[in-house]
CSV table of C-alpha atoms in Angstrom, one decimal:
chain,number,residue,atom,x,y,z
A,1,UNK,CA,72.2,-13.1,-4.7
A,2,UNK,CA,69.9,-14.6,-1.9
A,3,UNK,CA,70.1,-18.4,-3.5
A,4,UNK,CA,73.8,-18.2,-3.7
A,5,UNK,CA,73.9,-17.0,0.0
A,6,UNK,CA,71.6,-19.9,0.8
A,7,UNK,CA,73.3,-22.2,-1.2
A,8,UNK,CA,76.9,-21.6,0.6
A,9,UNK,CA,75.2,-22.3,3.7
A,10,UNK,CA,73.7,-25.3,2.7
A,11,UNK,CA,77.0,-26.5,1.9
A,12,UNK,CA,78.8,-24.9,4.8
A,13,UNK,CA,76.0,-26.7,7.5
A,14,UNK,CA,76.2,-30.3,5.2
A,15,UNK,CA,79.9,-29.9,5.6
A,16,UNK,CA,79.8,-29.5,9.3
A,17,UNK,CA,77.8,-32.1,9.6
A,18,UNK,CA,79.6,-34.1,7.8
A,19,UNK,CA,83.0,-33.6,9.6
A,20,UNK,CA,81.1,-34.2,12.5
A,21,UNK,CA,79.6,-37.3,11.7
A,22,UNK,CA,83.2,-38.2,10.6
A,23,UNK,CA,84.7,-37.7,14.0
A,24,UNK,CA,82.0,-39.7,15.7
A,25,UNK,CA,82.3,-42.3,13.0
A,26,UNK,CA,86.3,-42.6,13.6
A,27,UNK,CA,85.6,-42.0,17.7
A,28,UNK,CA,83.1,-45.6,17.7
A,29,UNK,CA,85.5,-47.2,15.5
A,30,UNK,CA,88.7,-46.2,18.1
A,31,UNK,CA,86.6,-47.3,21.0
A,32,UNK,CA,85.5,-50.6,18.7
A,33,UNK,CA,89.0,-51.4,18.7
A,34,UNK,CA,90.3,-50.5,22.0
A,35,UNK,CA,87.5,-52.9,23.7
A,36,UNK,CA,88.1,-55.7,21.2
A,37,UNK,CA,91.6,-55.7,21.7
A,38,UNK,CA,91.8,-55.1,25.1
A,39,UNK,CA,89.2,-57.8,26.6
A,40,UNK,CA,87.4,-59.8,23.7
A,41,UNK,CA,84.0,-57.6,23.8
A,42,UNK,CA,82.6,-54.9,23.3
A,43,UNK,CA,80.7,-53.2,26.1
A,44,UNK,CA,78.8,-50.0,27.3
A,45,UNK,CA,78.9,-49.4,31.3
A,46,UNK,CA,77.2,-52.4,32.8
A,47,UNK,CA,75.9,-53.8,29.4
A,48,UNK,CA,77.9,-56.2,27.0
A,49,UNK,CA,77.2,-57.5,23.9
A,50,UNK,CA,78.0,-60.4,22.4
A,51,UNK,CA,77.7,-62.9,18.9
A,52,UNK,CA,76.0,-66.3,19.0
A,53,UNK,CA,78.9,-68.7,17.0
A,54,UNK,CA,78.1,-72.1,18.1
A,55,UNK,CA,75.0,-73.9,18.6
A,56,UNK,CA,75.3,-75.0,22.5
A,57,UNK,CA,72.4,-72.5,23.5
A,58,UNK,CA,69.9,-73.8,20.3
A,59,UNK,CA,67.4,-73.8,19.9
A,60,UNK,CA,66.6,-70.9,22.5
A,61,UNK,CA,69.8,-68.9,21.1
A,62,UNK,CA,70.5,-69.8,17.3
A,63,UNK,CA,73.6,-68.8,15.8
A,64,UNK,CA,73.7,-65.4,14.9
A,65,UNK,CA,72.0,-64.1,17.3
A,66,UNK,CA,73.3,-61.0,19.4
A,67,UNK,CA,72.7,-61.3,23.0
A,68,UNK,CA,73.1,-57.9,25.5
A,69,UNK,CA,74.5,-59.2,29.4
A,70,UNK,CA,73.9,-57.1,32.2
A,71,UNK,CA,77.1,-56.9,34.7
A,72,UNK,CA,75.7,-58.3,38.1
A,73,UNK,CA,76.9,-59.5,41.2
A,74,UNK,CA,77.1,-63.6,41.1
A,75,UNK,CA,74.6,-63.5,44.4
A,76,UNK,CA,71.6,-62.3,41.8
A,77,UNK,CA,72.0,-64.9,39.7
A,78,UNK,CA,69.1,-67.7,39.8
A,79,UNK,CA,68.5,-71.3,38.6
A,80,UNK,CA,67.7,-71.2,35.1
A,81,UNK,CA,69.1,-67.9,33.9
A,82,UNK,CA,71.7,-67.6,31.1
A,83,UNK,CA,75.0,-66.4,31.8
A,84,UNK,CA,78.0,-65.4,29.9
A,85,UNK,CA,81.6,-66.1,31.7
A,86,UNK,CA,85.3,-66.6,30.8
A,87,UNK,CA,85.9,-70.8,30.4
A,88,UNK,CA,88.8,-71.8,33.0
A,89,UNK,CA,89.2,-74.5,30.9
A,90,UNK,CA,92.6,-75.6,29.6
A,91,UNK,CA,91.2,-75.8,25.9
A,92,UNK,CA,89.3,-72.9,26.0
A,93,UNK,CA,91.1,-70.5,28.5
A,94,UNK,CA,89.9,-66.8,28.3
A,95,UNK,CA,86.9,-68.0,25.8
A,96,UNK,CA,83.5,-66.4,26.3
A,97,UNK,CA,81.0,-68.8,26.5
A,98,UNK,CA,77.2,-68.7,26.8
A,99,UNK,CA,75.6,-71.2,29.1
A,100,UNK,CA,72.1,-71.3,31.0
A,101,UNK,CA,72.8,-72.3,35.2
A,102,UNK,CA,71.7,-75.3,36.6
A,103,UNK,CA,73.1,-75.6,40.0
A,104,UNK,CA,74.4,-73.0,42.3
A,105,UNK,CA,76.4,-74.0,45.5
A,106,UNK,CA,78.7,-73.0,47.4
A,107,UNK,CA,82.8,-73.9,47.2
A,108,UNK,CA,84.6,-74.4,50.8
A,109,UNK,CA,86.2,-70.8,51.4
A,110,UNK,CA,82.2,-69.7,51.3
A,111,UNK,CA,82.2,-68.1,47.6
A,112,UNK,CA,78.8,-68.5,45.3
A,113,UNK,CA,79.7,-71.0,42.4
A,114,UNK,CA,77.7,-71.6,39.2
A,115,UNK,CA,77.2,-75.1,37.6
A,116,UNK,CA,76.5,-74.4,33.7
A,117,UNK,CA,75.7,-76.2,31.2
A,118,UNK,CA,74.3,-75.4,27.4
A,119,UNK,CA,70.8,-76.5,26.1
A,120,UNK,CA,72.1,-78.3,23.4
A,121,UNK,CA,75.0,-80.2,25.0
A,122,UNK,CA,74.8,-83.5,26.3
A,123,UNK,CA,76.9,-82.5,29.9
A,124,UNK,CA,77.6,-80.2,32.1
A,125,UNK,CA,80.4,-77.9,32.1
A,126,UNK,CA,83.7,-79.1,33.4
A,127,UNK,CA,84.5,-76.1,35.9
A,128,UNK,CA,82.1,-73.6,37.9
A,129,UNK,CA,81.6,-70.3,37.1
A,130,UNK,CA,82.9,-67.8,40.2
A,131,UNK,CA,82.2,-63.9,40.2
A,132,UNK,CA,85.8,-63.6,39.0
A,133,UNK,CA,85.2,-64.9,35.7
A,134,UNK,CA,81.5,-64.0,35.2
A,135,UNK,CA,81.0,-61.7,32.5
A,136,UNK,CA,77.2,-61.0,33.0
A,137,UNK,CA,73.6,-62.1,33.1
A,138,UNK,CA,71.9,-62.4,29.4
A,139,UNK,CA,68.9,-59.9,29.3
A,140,UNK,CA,68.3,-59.5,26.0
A,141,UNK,CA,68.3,-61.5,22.8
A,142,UNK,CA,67.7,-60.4,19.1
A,143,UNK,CA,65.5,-63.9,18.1
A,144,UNK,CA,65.7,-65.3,14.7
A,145,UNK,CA,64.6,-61.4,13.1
A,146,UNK,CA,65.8,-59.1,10.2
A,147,UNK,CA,67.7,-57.2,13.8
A,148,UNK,CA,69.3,-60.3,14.5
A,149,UNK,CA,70.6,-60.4,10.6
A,150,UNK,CA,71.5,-56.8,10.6
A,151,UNK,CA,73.3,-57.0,13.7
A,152,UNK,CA,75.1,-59.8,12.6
A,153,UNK,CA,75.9,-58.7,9.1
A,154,UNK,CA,77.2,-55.8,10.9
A,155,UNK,CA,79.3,-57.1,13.6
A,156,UNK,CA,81.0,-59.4,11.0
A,157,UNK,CA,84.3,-58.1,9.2
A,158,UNK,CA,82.5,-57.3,5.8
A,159,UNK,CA,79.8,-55.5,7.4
A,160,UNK,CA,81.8,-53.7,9.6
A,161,UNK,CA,84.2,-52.8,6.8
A,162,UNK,CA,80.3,-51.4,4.7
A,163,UNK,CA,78.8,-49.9,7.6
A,164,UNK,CA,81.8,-48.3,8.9
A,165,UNK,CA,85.2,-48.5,7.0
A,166,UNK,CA,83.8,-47.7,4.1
A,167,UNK,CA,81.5,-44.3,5.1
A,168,UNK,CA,84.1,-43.3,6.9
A,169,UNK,CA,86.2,-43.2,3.6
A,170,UNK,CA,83.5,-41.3,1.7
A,171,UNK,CA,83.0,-39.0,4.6
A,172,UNK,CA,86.9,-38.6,5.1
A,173,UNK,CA,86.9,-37.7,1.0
A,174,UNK,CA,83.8,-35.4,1.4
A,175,UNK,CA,85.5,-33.7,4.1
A,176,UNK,CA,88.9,-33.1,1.5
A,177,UNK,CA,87.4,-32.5,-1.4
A,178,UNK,CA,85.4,-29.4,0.2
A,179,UNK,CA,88.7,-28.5,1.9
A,180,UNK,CA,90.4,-28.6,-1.4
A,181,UNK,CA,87.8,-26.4,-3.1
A,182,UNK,CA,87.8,-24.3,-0.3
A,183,UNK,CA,91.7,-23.6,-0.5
A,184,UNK,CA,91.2,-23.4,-4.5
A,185,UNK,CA,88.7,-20.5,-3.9
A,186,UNK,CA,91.2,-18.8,-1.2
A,187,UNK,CA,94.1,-19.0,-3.2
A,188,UNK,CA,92.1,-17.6,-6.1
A,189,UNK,CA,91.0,-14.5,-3.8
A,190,UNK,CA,94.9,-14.2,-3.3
A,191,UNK,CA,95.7,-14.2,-6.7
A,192,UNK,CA,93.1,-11.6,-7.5
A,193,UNK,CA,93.8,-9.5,-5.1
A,194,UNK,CA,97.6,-9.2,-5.9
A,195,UNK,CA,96.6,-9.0,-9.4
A,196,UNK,CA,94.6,-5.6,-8.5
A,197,UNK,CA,97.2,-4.1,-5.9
A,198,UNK,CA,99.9,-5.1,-9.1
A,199,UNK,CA,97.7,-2.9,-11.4
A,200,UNK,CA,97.2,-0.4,-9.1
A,201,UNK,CA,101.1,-0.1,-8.6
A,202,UNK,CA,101.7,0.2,-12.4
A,203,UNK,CA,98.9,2.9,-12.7
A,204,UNK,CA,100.7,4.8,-9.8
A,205,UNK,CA,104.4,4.5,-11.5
A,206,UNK,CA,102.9,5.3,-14.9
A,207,UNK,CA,101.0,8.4,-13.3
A,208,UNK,CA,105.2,9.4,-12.2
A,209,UNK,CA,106.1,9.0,-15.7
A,210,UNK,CA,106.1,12.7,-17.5
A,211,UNK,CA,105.9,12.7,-21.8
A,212,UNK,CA,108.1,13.9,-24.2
A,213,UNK,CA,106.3,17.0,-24.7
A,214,UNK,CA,107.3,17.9,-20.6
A,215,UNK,CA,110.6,17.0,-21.4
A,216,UNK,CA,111.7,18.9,-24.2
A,217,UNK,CA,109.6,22.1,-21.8
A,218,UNK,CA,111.1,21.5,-18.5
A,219,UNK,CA,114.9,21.1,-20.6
A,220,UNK,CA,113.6,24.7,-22.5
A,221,UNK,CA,113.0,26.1,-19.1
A,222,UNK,CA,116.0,25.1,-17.7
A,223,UNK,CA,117.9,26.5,-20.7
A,224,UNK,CA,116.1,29.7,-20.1
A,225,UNK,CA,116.6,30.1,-16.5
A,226,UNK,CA,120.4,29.4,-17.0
A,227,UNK,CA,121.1,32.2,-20.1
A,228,UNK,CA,119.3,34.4,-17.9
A,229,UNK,CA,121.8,33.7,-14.7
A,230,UNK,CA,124.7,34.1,-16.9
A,231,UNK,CA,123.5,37.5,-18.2
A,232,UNK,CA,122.9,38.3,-14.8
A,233,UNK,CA,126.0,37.6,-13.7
A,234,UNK,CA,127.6,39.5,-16.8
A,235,UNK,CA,126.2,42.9,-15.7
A,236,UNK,CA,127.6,42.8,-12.4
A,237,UNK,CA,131.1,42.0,-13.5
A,238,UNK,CA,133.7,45.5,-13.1
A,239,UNK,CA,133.9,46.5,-16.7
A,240,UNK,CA,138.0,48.0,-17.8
A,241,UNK,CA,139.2,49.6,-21.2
């Protein structure tokens, strides 16, 4: 009696769990989404993170890579740090882009300007970078490691279709299929239970139900009861000759 106990727990706390792993699964995914679509990147406060895809930053950032930016204010940014920023460019409008800073000036009205240019390329790039387009500072880098696959496998559409699509889907069925045996075991209760208070109905009606023998003696009783009215009722009559 104790296993089974312990054993309907066990499966009542790994279904909780995983309903709630579920929800937090299909919340990250939601929020996935609504970043993506709404500005191009996904990002967590102040931090952003971002996919090496071109090779204007090698060899110091190889394709692949995932970078984290930091959101600062344009005046902390120094010579030689790596940026991320939207391109102004015509081509390339709205683009993020990657590019380490090699100049900083000044434009007329007085605002801070960042000349950028990627270690790889031959020039510089053909617009500055003001705060209204800077993204963030690069702080962190995953390297050419097993992170920097992972991360990559991940943040790419078949690995975010295995490592979240996909568990999601076998969570989601988890979640049903204990439902549905859950539902199957009510509905059995139900049935059960009807079953008895159906029995204990017919046992009631059959207790109601006299025999044959208590006929024929309550009709004989009857019978009885009326000859002896009508004799009664003969004696008091008036008698004449």
């Amino acid at each position: 009696m104790k296993k089974q106990q312990n054993k309907k727990l066990l499966k009542k706390i790994l279904s909780s769990a995983a309903t709630a792993l579920l929800v937090i699964t299909v919340c990250l995914c939601l929020f996935v989404v609504v970043q993506v679509l709404g500005k191009g990147y996904v990002s967590f406060g102040k931090y952003s993170f971002f996919r090496v895809v071109t090779p204007s930053m090698e060899p110091n950032l190889m394709v692949g890579e995932i970078i984290l930016t930091k959101d600062v204010p344009i005046e902390e940014v120094q010579m030689e740090d790596i940026v991320s920023f939207r391109s102004q460019s015509a081509d390339m409008f709205g683009t993020i882009i990657t590019h380490r800073v090699v100049d900083i000036d000044r434009a007329e009205d007085g605002q801070r300007r960042l000349l950028t240019k990627g270690d790889a390329n031959l020039s510089v790039d053909g617009r500055y970078v003001l705060e209204s387009n800077l993204v963030g500072k690069v702080v962190w880098s995953s390297g050419d490691s097993a992170i920097s696959s992972l991360l990559s496998f991940v943040s790419g559409r078949y690995g975010f279709f295995a490592c979240i699509v996909l568990p999601s889907v076998l969570i989601l069925a988890l979640v049903l299929s204990s439902s549905v045996k859950t539902i199957k075991q009510d509905m059995k209760k139900l049935v059960m239970s009807v079953e008895e208070q159906d029995k204990a109905q017919l046992a009631d009606v059959k207790s109601e139900v006299i025999s044959s023998q208590e006929y024929d003696q309550m009709c004989q009783r009857i019978r009885e009861e009326l000859i002896e009215e009508l004799k009664a009722s003969e004696d008091t009559q008036p008698k004449t000759e």
